Short mmCIF file of C-alpha atoms in Angstrom, two decimals:
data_model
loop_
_atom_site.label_atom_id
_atom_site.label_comp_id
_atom_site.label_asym_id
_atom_site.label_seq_id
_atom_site.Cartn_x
_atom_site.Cartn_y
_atom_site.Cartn_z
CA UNK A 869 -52.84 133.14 175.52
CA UNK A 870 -55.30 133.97 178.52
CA UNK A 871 -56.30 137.45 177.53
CA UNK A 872 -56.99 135.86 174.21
CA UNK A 873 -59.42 133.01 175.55
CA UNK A 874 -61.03 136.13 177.77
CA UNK A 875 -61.43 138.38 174.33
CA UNK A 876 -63.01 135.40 172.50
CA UNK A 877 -64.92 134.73 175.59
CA UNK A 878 -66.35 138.12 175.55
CA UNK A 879 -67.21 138.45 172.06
CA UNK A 880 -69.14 135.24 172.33
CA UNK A 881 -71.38 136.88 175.25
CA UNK A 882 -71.75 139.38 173.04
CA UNK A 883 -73.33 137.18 170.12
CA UNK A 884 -75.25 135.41 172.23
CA UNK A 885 -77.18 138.77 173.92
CA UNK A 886 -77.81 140.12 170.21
CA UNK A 887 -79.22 136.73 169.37
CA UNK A 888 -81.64 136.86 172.29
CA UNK A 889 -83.04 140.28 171.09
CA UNK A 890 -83.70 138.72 167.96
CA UNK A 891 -85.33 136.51 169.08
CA UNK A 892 -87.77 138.53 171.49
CA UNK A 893 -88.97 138.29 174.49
CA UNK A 894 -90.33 134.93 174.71
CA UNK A 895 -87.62 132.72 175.29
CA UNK A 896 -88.33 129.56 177.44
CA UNK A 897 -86.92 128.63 180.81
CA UNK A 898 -84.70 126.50 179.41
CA UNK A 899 -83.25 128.75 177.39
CA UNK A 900 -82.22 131.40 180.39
CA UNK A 901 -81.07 128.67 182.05
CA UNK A 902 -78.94 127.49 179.73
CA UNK A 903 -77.66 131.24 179.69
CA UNK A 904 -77.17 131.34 183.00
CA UNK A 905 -75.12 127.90 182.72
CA UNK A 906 -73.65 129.45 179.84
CA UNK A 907 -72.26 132.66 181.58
CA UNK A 908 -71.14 131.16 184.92
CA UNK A 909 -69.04 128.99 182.67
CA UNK A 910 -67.60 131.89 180.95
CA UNK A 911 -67.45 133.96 183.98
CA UNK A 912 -65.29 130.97 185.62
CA UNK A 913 -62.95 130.74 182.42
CA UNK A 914 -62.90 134.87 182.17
CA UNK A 915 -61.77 134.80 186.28
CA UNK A 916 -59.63 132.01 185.27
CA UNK A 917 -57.85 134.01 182.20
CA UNK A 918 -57.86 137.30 184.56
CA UNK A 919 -55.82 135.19 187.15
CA UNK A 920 -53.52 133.49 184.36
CA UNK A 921 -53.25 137.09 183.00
CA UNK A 922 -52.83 138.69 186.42
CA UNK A 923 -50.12 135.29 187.08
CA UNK A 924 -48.47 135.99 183.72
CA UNK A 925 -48.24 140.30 184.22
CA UNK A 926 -47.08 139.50 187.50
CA UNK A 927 -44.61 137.36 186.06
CA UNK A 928 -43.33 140.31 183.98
CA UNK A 929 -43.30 142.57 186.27
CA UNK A 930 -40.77 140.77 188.75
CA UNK A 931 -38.58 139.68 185.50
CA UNK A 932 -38.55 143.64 184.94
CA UNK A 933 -37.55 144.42 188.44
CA UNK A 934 -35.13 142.16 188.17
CA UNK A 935 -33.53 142.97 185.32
CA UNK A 936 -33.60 146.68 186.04
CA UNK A 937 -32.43 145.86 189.60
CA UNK A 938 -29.51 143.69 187.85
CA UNK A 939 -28.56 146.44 185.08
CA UNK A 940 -28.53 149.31 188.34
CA UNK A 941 -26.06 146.96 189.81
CA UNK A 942 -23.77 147.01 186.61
CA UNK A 943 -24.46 150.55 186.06
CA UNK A 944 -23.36 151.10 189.54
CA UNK A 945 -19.95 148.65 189.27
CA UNK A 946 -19.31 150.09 186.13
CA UNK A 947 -19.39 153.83 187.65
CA UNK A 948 -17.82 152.38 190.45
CA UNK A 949 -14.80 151.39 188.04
CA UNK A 950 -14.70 154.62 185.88
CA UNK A 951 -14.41 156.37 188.84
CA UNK A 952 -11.53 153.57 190.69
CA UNK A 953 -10.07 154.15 187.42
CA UNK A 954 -10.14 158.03 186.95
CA UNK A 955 -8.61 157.82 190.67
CA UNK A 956 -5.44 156.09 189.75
CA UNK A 957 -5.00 158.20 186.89
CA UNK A 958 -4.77 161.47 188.92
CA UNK A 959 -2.83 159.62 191.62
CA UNK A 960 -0.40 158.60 188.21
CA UNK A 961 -0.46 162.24 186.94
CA UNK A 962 0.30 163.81 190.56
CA UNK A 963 3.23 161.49 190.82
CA UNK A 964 4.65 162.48 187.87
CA UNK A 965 4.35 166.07 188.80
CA UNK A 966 5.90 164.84 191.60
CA UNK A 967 9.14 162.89 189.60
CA UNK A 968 9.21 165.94 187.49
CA UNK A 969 9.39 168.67 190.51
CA UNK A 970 12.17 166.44 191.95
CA UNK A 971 14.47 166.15 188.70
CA UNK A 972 13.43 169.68 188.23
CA UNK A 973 15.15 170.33 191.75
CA UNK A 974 18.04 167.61 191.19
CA UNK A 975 19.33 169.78 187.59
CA UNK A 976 18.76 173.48 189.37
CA UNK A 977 20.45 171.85 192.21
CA UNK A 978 23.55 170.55 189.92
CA UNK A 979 23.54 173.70 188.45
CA UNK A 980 23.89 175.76 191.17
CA UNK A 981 26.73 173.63 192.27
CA UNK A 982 28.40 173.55 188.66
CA UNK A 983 28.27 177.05 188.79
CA UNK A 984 29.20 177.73 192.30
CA UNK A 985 32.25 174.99 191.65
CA UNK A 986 33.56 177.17 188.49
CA UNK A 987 33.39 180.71 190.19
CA UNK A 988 35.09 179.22 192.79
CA UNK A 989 38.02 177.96 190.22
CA UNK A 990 37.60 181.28 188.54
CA UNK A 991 38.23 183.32 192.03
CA UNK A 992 41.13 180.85 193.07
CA UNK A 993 42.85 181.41 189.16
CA UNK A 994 42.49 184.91 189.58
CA UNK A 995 43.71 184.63 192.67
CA UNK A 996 47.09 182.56 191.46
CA UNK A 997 47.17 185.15 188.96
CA UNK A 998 47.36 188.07 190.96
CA UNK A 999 49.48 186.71 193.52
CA UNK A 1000 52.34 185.66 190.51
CA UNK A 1001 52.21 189.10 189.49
CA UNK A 1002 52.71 190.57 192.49
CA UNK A 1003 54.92 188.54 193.17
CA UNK A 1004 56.91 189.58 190.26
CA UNK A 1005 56.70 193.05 191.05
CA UNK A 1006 58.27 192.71 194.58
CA UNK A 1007 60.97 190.92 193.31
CA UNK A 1008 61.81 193.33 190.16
CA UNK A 1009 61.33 196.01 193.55
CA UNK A 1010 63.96 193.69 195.43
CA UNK A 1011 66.40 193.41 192.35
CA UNK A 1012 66.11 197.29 191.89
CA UNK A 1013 66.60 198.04 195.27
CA UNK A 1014 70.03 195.73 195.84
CA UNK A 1015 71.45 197.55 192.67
CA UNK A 1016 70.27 200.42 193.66
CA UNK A 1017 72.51 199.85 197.29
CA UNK A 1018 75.57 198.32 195.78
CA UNK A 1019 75.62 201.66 193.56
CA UNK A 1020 74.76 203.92 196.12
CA UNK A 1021 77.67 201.98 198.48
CA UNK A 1022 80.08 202.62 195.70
CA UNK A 1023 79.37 205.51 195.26
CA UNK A 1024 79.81 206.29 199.28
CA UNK A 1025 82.91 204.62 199.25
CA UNK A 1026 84.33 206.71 196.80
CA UNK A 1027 83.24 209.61 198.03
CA UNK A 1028 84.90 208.58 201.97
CA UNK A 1029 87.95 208.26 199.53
CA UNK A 1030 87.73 211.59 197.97
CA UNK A 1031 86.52 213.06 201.03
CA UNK A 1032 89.25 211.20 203.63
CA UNK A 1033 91.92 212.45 201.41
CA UNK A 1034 91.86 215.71 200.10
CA UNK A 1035 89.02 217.24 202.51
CA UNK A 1036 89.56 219.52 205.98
CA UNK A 1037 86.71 217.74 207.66
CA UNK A 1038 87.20 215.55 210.50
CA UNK A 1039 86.36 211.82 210.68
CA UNK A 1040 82.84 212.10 212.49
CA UNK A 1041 81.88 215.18 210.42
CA UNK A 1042 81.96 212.97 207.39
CA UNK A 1043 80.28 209.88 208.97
CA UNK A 1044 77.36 212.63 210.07
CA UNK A 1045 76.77 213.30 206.18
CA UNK A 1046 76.82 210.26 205.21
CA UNK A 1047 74.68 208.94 207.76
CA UNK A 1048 72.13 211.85 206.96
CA UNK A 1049 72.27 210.75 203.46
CA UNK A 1050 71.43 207.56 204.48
CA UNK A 1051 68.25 208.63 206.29
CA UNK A 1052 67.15 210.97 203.49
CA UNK A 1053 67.38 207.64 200.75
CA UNK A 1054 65.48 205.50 203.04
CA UNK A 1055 62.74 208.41 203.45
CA UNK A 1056 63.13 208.88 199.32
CA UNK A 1057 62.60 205.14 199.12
CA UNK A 1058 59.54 205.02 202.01
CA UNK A 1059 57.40 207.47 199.86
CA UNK A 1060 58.01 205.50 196.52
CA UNK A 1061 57.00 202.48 197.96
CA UNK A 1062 53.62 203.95 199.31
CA UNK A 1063 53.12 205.78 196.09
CA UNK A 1064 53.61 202.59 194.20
CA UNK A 1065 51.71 200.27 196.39
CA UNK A 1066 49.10 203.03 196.27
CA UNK A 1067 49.15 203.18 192.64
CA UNK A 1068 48.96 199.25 192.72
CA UNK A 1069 45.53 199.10 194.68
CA UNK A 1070 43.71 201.53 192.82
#
């Protein structure tokens, strides 16, 4: 409303100065004075619009500072929050890179030991396995050899009966024989045993 009054105010001066050329140059006293009255009045009410203008800008001018000093301020919290926020979330994702490293640890780890726990079983049942069977063997070997004895005894005995009764030899000739014999089965039955426990290893 001020710089309206001053507009109007000027305008006025305006009409009044073409009027006064109209009129010509022979204006009374009275009439310059009134004038002069005339434009100290409107030169008080123009410095009084200027200051109500000046007041009212002014005015303006610290409600714009302050309400581009308040929106900086929520600009800034609200950065201030994206940016709290965005935090977190990279703290969340890196701890559940974390959980997932550590359960991928926990199954390789249960793994390995599942695995580790069945070649183990494997080993020991192979293991069992082979010790049954040799087992088996030596005792077909032992079952072999006591027939084989008993037969070869037998056969000993009959032939210290042949040999005692029909033969010119003397008693320690014969038990010489038969104790070479002796050596040369358990020699026989040495060279088997390596050949077959030889065979068995390869």
């Amino acid at each position: 409303m001020g710089s309206g009054d001053w507009f109007k105010t000027f305008i006025s001066l305006k009409k009044v100065k073409e009027d006064g050329s109209k009129h010509g140059k022979g204006k009374s006293a009275s009439a310059r004075k009134a004038n002069g009255s005339m434009w100290r009045y409107l030169s008080g009410k123009e410095s009084t619009a200027l200051a109500i203008t000046n007041g009212s800008s002014s005015k303006r001018s610290r409600r714009r500072g302050i309400t581009e000093d308040t929106a900086a301020t929520r600009i800034q919290t609200a950065f201030r929050r994206y940016v709290a926020s965005a935090r977190k979330a990279v703290h969340r994702l890196r701890a559940i890179g974390r959980c997932r490293g550590a359960i991928a640890a926990l199954t390789a780890e249960k793994q390995a030991s599942s695995a580790l726990i069945h070649i183990h079983f494997w080993n020991k049942m192979q293991a069992e396995i082979k010790a049954r069977r040799q087992g088996m063997v030596n005792e077909n070997r032992i079952q072999q050899k006591k027939q084989e004895n008993r037969l070869k005894l037998e056969a000993k005995l009959q032939e210290l009966e042949v040999d005692w009764c029909g033969g010119s030899e003397t008693m320690e000739e014969i038990l010489q024989r038969i104790q070479q014999r002796e050596v040369a089965a358990v020699k026989r039955e040495r060279a088997m045993a390596y050949a077959f426990s030889h065979q068995a290893s390869c």
